[in-house]
């Protein structure tokens, strides 16, 4: 089963994220490639924060640990942005290097992974299978 997210859905979710996060005083947004970049760009404009892309793809095995270490040296509050929270592997790996990292995801699939470091815009009650975003 596939769930298709429309541009209108995406705009509503991004507006909700901006409202939720607007008072948290972040210094920057880090968009996780590939899925989190579109959301990160739009959110960085809404919150007027600089954006740094970071290659961190647990599914494809690509991780730029050196770039993440550079981000840790910047200090301040950093918000990591991704499209989907599924297993929590990405968050676990980043928090192992940067324990104070905070995250925002568009969609959180149901599962056993729970942490207060994640703001989820949509929490699914049941796993609907593959989710397709309008830019895919």
Backbone as a chain_set.jsonl record, in Angstrom:
{"seq": "XXXXXXXXXXXXXXXXXXXXXXXXXXXXXXXXXXXXXXXXXXXXXXXXXXXXXXXXXXXXXXXXXXXXXXXXXXXXXXXXXXXXXXXXXXXXXXXXXXXXXXXXXXXXXXXXXXXXXXXXXXXXXXXXXXXXXXXX", "coords": {"N": [[0.844, -1.18, 0.0], [0.486, 2.254, -0.753], [0.922, 5.574, 0.318], [0.101, 8.703, -0.81], [1.435, 11.858, -0.601], [0.384, 15.113, -1.103], [1.269, 18.291, -2.675], [-0.204, 20.246, -1.396], [-0.789, 18.978, 1.054], [1.839, 18.8, 2.011], [2.518, 21.54, 2.246], [0.746, 22.293, 4.332], [1.717, 20.672, 6.42], [4.295, 21.704, 6.69], [3.736, 24.344, 7.44], [2.558, 23.817, 9.93], [4.761, 22.741, 11.26], [6.48, 24.967, 11.311], [5.034, 26.7, 12.956], [5.011, 25.213, 15.345], [7.75, 25.137, 15.941], [8.683, 27.727, 16.044], [9.302, 29.273, 18.329], [11.508, 28.236, 19.541], [14.137, 29.01, 19.322], [16.307, 28.176, 17.529], [19.557, 27.917, 15.996], [20.289, 27.051, 13.53], [19.267, 25.01, 10.724], [19.562, 21.654, 9.834], [19.383, 19.8, 7.028], [18.595, 16.546, 6.236], [19.874, 14.464, 3.799], [18.392, 12.287, 1.541], [15.683, 12.685, 1.653], [14.893, 14.651, 3.592], [15.558, 17.161, 2.626], [13.885, 18.892, 0.984], [11.82, 19.602, 2.741], [13.44, 20.776, 4.729], [14.514, 23.024, 3.394], [12.214, 24.568, 2.873], [11.298, 24.965, 5.494], [13.46, 26.327, 6.593], [13.277, 28.773, 5.283], [10.787, 29.685, 6.252], [11.32, 29.929, 8.997], [13.421, 31.594, 8.913], [16.148, 30.798, 9.089], [19.556, 29.706, 8.729], [20.519, 27.106, 6.455], [21.961, 23.911, 6.411], [22.946, 21.291, 4.427], [23.135, 17.753, 5.002], [24.636, 14.733, 4.344], [23.283, 11.797, 5.2], [22.334, 8.871, 5.096], [20.847, 6.19, 6.157], [19.606, 4.004, 5.025], [20.816, 3.746, 2.504], [23.438, 3.655, 3.208], [25.19, 5.846, 3.257], [27.107, 8.189, 4.918], [28.146, 11.24, 6.2], [30.26, 11.719, 8.34], [32.309, 13.464, 9.039], [31.339, 15.988, 8.238], [29.2, 16.178, 10.019], [30.572, 16.323, 12.428], [31.771, 18.815, 12.045], [29.492, 20.424, 12.206], [28.837, 20.099, 14.89], [30.771, 21.671, 16.055], [29.925, 24.252, 15.636], [28.203, 25.126, 17.595], [25.397, 26.322, 19.623], [21.805, 25.899, 19.149], [20.781, 23.289, 17.176], [18.649, 22.151, 14.642], [17.738, 19.169, 13.295], [16.384, 17.958, 10.309], [14.091, 15.782, 8.768], [12.292, 13.617, 6.494], [10.792, 11.261, 7.203], [10.255, 9.343, 10.141], [11.114, 6.251, 10.913], [12.499, 3.618, 11.758], [14.205, 4.833, 13.551], [16.907, 4.717, 13.387], [18.578, 6.605, 12.048], [18.369, 8.859, 13.744], [19.368, 7.781, 16.152], [22.052, 7.267, 15.396], [23.029, 9.85, 14.805], [22.609, 11.14, 17.264], [24.401, 9.712, 18.806], [26.78, 10.884, 18.192], [26.229, 13.564, 18.487], [24.776, 14.335, 21.126], [22.968, 16.298, 22.045], [21.371, 16.903, 19.94], [18.425, 17.904, 18.187], [15.351, 17.029, 16.576], [13.117, 17.238, 13.78], [10.479, 15.764, 12.137], [8.488, 15.113, 9.252], [6.646, 12.976, 9.085], [5.863, 10.457, 11.363], [6.2, 7.115, 11.674], [4.391, 4.413, 13.21], [5.867, 2.746, 15.971], [8.448, 1.305, 18.01], [10.344, 3.153, 18.635], [11.049, 5.9, 20.551], [11.537, 9.2, 21.602], [12.13, 12.25, 23.314], [13.421, 14.105, 21.86], [12.438, 14.499, 19.359], [10.269, 16.217, 17.221], [7.286, 15.543, 15.826], [5.286, 15.999, 13.001], [3.098, 14.722, 11.791], [1.715, 11.919, 13.218], [1.473, 8.672, 12.522], [-1.044, 6.247, 13.078], [-1.129, 3.666, 12.271], [1.015, 1.642, 10.265], [1.149, 2.593, 7.045], [2.513, 1.641, 4.915], [4.505, 2.314, 2.048], [5.422, 5.712, 1.641], [4.842, 8.348, -0.494], [6.184, 11.335, -1.565], [5.413, 14.583, -3.025], [7.577, 15.48, -4.587], [8.836, 13.257, -5.455]], "CA": [[0.0, 0.0, 0.0], [1.229, 3.507, -0.858], [0.207, 6.801, 0.668], [0.629, 9.819, -1.591], [1.346, 13.177, 0.012], [0.281, 16.142, -2.14], [1.926, 19.565, -2.346], [-1.061, 20.924, -0.414], [-0.504, 18.313, 2.332], [3.195, 19.191, 2.407], [2.457, 22.934, 2.701], [0.087, 22.311, 5.642], [2.623, 20.088, 7.399], [5.4, 22.642, 6.899], [3.186, 25.446, 8.236], [2.399, 23.31, 11.298], [6.108, 22.627, 11.824], [6.984, 26.318, 11.574], [4.313, 27.19, 14.138], [5.488, 24.446, 16.491], [9.169, 25.347, 16.211], [9.045, 29.143, 15.912], [9.755, 29.898, 19.575], [12.538, 27.395, 20.164], [15.457, 29.67, 19.211], [17.354, 27.41, 16.864], [20.562, 28.696, 15.276], [20.399, 26.545, 12.155], [18.571, 23.778, 10.341], [20.348, 20.7, 9.054], [18.506, 18.95, 6.232], [19.187, 15.238, 5.967], [19.631, 14.018, 2.427], [17.759, 13.029, 0.484], [14.284, 12.956, 1.973], [14.621, 15.812, 4.421], [16.015, 18.437, 2.069], [12.798, 19.779, 0.546], [11.219, 20.088, 3.98], [14.404, 21.647, 5.399], [14.604, 24.294, 2.665], [10.99, 25.348, 3.111], [11.262, 25.334, 6.906], [14.483, 27.351, 6.846], [12.717, 30.053, 4.822], [9.718, 30.109, 7.162], [11.894, 30.291, 10.296], [14.532, 32.511, 8.642], [17.357, 30.2, 9.646], [20.447, 29.134, 7.719], [20.35, 25.677, 6.188], [23.127, 23.112, 6.06], [22.591, 19.916, 4.05], [24.009, 16.723, 5.547], [24.416, 13.398, 3.804], [23.166, 10.783, 6.253], [21.324, 7.951, 4.581], [21.062, 4.877, 6.753], [19.132, 2.979, 4.092], [21.781, 3.593, 1.417], [24.768, 3.5, 3.779], [26.042, 7.022, 3.074], [27.139, 9.049, 6.092], [29.25, 12.191, 6.198], [30.55, 11.943, 9.759], [33.164, 14.649, 9.156], [30.464, 17.17, 8.18], [28.456, 16.228, 11.275], [31.5, 16.832, 13.447], [31.892, 20.259, 11.805], [28.261, 21.044, 12.711], [28.909, 20.123, 16.356], [31.675, 22.754, 16.456], [29.271, 25.55, 15.459], [27.517, 25.506, 18.827], [24.001, 26.759, 19.505], [20.772, 24.86, 18.967], [20.665, 22.82, 15.801], [17.483, 21.324, 14.364], [17.89, 18.244, 12.176], [15.083, 17.805, 9.667], [13.982, 14.63, 7.873], [10.924, 13.413, 6.033], [10.082, 10.172, 7.876], [10.85, 8.601, 11.243], [10.66, 4.867, 10.796], [13.159, 2.779, 12.758], [14.949, 5.658, 14.486], [18.336, 4.472, 13.21], [19.254, 7.866, 11.725], [18.416, 9.681, 14.957], [20.306, 7.144, 17.076], [23.424, 7.45, 14.925], [23.404, 11.264, 14.963], [22.685, 11.445, 18.692], [25.61, 9.101, 19.359], [27.853, 11.849, 17.958], [25.764, 14.879, 18.936], [23.668, 13.969, 22.021], [21.993, 17.38, 22.242], [20.654, 17.133, 18.678], [16.964, 17.874, 18.177], [14.88, 16.604, 15.267], [11.733, 17.412, 13.364], [10.144, 14.93, 10.988], [7.128, 15.329, 8.756], [5.778, 11.835, 9.387], [6.398, 9.435, 12.256], [5.508, 5.835, 11.576], [4.275, 3.804, 14.536], [6.946, 1.817, 16.28], [8.954, 1.285, 19.373], [11.314, 4.228, 18.84], [10.474, 7.095, 21.173], [12.465, 10.118, 22.249], [11.591, 13.607, 23.41], [14.218, 14.964, 20.986], [11.806, 14.545, 18.034], [8.956, 16.82, 17.004], [6.67, 14.924, 14.656], [4.143, 16.776, 12.55], [2.011, 13.752, 11.643], [2.023, 10.619, 13.819], [0.572, 7.661, 11.982], [-1.51, 5.255, 14.043], [-0.748, 2.367, 11.721], [1.957, 1.779, 9.159], [0.402, 2.513, 5.789], [3.406, 1.191, 3.852], [5.38, 3.299, 1.417], [4.89, 7.07, 1.555], [5.409, 9.055, -1.634], [6.049, 12.779, -1.471], [5.153, 15.136, -4.364], [8.81, 15.692, -5.341], [9.395, 11.966, -5.857]], "C": [[0.893, 1.25, 0.0], [0.345, 4.665, -0.442], [0.878, 7.948, -0.063], [0.366, 11.135, -0.871], [1.33, 14.195, -1.128], [1.081, 17.373, -1.726], [1.115, 20.317, -1.295], [-0.856, 20.315, 0.977], [0.845, 18.77, 2.885], [3.208, 20.628, 2.943], [1.827, 23.031, 4.088], [1.005, 21.761, 6.726], [3.779, 21.036, 7.712], [4.939, 23.851, 7.712], [3.039, 25.035, 9.698], [3.756, 23.201, 11.983], [6.658, 24.003, 12.188], [6.318, 26.91, 12.81], [4.836, 26.517, 15.402], [6.893, 24.851, 16.915], [9.584, 26.818, 16.325], [9.613, 29.774, 17.182], [10.902, 29.139, 20.243], [13.967, 27.907, 19.981], [16.57, 28.786, 18.663], [18.317, 28.362, 16.156], [20.659, 28.291, 13.81], [19.523, 25.313, 11.988], [19.541, 22.938, 9.541], [19.356, 19.778, 8.359], [19.209, 17.661, 5.874], [18.828, 14.783, 4.561], [19.161, 12.58, 2.445], [16.387, 13.506, 0.924], [13.997, 14.231, 2.727], [14.925, 17.153, 3.791], [14.894, 19.384, 1.654], [12.113, 20.405, 1.752], [12.156, 21.082, 4.67], [14.51, 23.007, 4.719], [13.385, 25.162, 2.978], [10.927, 25.829, 4.568], [12.301, 26.41, 7.227], [14.018, 28.725, 6.376], [11.668, 30.568, 5.806], [10.279, 30.594, 8.498], [13.06, 31.279, 10.169], [15.822, 32.061, 9.325], [18.241, 29.677, 8.532], [20.266, 27.62, 7.638], [21.694, 25.059, 5.818], [22.638, 21.734, 5.645], [23.611, 18.938, 4.641], [23.645, 15.383, 4.932], [24.439, 12.397, 4.945], [22.022, 9.859, 5.865], [21.581, 6.562, 5.131], [20.641, 3.764, 5.804], [20.167, 2.698, 3.005], [23.223, 3.492, 1.907], [25.709, 4.671, 3.589], [25.945, 7.92, 4.305], [28.363, 9.948, 6.022], [29.542, 12.583, 7.646], [31.419, 13.181, 9.972], [32.329, 15.933, 9.132], [29.648, 17.295, 9.457], [29.342, 16.749, 12.395], [31.717, 18.335, 13.287], [30.678, 21.004, 12.355], [28.303, 21.128, 14.235], [29.782, 21.27, 16.851], [31.035, 24.143, 16.362], [28.584, 26.046, 16.729], [26.086, 25.957, 18.57], [23.062, 25.578, 19.317], [20.618, 24.551, 17.491], [19.447, 21.919, 15.683], [17.772, 20.483, 13.128], [16.502, 17.93, 11.634], [15.127, 16.624, 8.699], [12.521, 14.449, 7.492], [10.166, 12.403, 6.885], [10.918, 9.618, 9.028], [10.262, 7.206, 11.2], [11.278, 4.045, 11.923], [13.856, 3.589, 13.847], [16.454, 5.509, 14.345], [19.11, 5.76, 12.919], [19.424, 8.712, 12.984], [19.403, 9.095, 15.956], [21.751, 7.396, 16.679], [23.888, 8.893, 15.114], [23.526, 11.623, 16.435], [23.884, 10.785, 19.368], [26.801, 10.047, 19.226], [27.51, 13.212, 18.549], [24.548, 14.678, 19.847], [22.594, 15.036, 22.208], [21.165, 17.665, 20.997], [19.142, 17.018, 18.873], [16.515, 17.64, 16.743], [13.43, 17.015, 15.046], [11.526, 16.559, 12.117], [8.722, 15.255, 10.552], [6.191, 14.223, 9.216], [6.518, 10.853, 10.278], [5.55, 8.178, 12.106], [5.421, 5.215, 12.969], [5.401, 2.808, 14.762], [7.381, 1.953, 17.709], [9.91, 2.429, 19.664], [10.618, 5.455, 19.398], [11.59, 7.915, 21.804], [11.824, 11.497, 22.282], [12.347, 14.565, 22.502], [13.593, 15.127, 19.606], [10.457, 15.248, 18.108], [8.42, 16.214, 15.721], [5.432, 15.714, 14.285], [2.921, 15.889, 12.384], [2.476, 12.439, 12.251], [0.995, 9.612, 13.311], [0.201, 6.659, 13.064], [-1.198, 3.831, 13.589], [0.143, 2.599, 10.513], [1.201, 1.555, 7.858], [1.29, 2.076, 4.628], [4.268, 2.325, 3.34], [4.694, 4.653, 1.328], [5.611, 7.771, 0.411], [5.115, 10.54, -1.497], [5.927, 13.358, -2.882], [6.42, 15.357, -5.195], [9.451, 14.392, -5.8], [8.806, 11.494, -7.165]], "O": [[1.924, 1.288, 0.672], [-0.83, 4.73, -0.802], [2.088, 8.142, 0.054], [-0.778, 11.479, -0.572], [2.176, 14.139, -2.021], [1.516, 17.489, -0.58], [1.682, 20.952, -0.406], [-0.76, 21.042, 1.966], [0.974, 19.085, 4.068], [3.831, 20.905, 3.968], [2.321, 23.774, 4.935], [1.07, 22.312, 7.824], [4.193, 21.157, 8.866], [5.672, 24.331, 8.577], [3.357, 25.809, 10.6], [3.884, 23.533, 13.162], [7.238, 24.177, 13.26], [6.982, 27.554, 13.623], [5.076, 27.18, 16.41], [7.195, 24.904, 18.107], [10.728, 27.109, 16.672], [10.358, 30.75, 17.085], [11.218, 29.396, 21.404], [14.909, 27.273, 20.456], [17.638, 28.666, 19.263], [17.941, 29.468, 15.768], [21.06, 29.085, 12.959], [19.102, 24.674, 12.953], [20.255, 23.446, 8.676], [18.589, 19.066, 9.009], [20.288, 17.674, 5.282], [17.659, 14.723, 4.181], [19.537, 11.789, 3.31], [15.981, 14.62, 0.594], [12.948, 14.84, 2.52], [14.584, 18.189, 4.362], [14.96, 20.576, 1.956], [11.857, 21.609, 1.77], [11.705, 22.124, 5.144], [14.588, 24.033, 5.396], [13.516, 26.342, 3.307], [10.545, 26.968, 4.834], [12.046, 27.3, 8.038], [14.332, 29.734, 7.007], [11.663, 31.75, 6.152], [9.773, 31.56, 9.07], [13.613, 31.74, 11.167], [16.483, 32.824, 10.029], [17.737, 29.247, 7.494], [19.913, 26.958, 8.614], [22.456, 25.609, 5.023], [21.974, 21.063, 6.435], [24.794, 19.255, 4.762], [22.494, 14.95, 4.991], [25.473, 12.175, 5.575], [20.878, 10.061, 6.273], [22.438, 5.837, 4.625], [21.256, 2.698, 5.784], [20.373, 1.545, 2.625], [24.133, 3.269, 1.108], [26.919, 4.511, 3.744], [24.86, 8.356, 4.689], [29.48, 9.476, 5.811], [29.122, 13.642, 8.112], [31.275, 13.871, 10.981], [32.578, 16.854, 9.91], [29.423, 18.408, 9.935], [28.892, 17.54, 13.224], [31.833, 19.053, 14.28], [30.818, 22.095, 12.908], [27.853, 22.119, 14.812], [29.562, 21.788, 17.946], [31.545, 25.102, 16.943], [28.405, 27.25, 16.912], [25.625, 25.968, 17.428], [23.476, 24.419, 19.327], [20.359, 25.433, 16.672], [19.232, 21.035, 16.512], [18.02, 21.017, 12.047], [15.568, 17.67, 12.393], [16.067, 16.479, 7.916], [11.629, 15.051, 8.09], [9.019, 12.65, 7.256], [12.131, 9.447, 8.905], [9.068, 7.008, 11.424], [10.628, 3.807, 12.941], [14.074, 3.085, 14.948], [17.206, 6.115, 15.108], [20.182, 5.979, 13.485], [20.512, 9.223, 13.249], [20.193, 9.83, 16.547], [22.585, 7.704, 17.53], [25.019, 9.129, 15.538], [24.451, 12.339, 16.82], [24.336, 11.262, 20.409], [27.72, 10.017, 20.045], [28.383, 13.924, 19.046], [23.412, 14.831, 19.398], [21.441, 14.716, 22.497], [20.34, 18.579, 21.001], [18.651, 16.164, 19.612], [17.216, 18.011, 15.801], [12.637, 17.122, 15.982], [12.304, 16.628, 11.165], [7.87, 15.622, 11.362], [5.082, 14.489, 9.68], [7.651, 10.464, 9.991], [4.348, 8.181, 12.374], [6.282, 5.463, 13.813], [5.826, 2.115, 13.839], [6.747, 2.638, 18.511], [10.256, 2.658, 20.823], [9.697, 5.987, 18.778], [12.479, 7.373, 22.462], [11.067, 11.862, 21.383], [11.96, 15.727, 22.381], [14.155, 15.822, 18.759], [9.614, 14.921, 18.943], [9.023, 16.354, 14.657], [4.623, 16.06, 15.146], [1.822, 16.265, 12.794], [3.509, 11.9, 11.854], [-0.191, 9.694, 13.63], [1.044, 6.269, 13.872], [-1.026, 2.922, 14.4], [0.039, 3.618, 9.829], [0.682, 0.468, 7.603], [0.866, 2.133, 3.474], [4.706, 3.186, 4.103], [3.516, 4.734, 0.979], [6.841, 7.784, 0.355], [3.966, 10.954, -1.335], [6.302, 12.691, -3.846], [6.328, 15.415, -6.421], [10.491, 14.411, -6.459], [9.164, 10.421, -7.652]]}, "num_chains": 1, "name": "protein.A"}
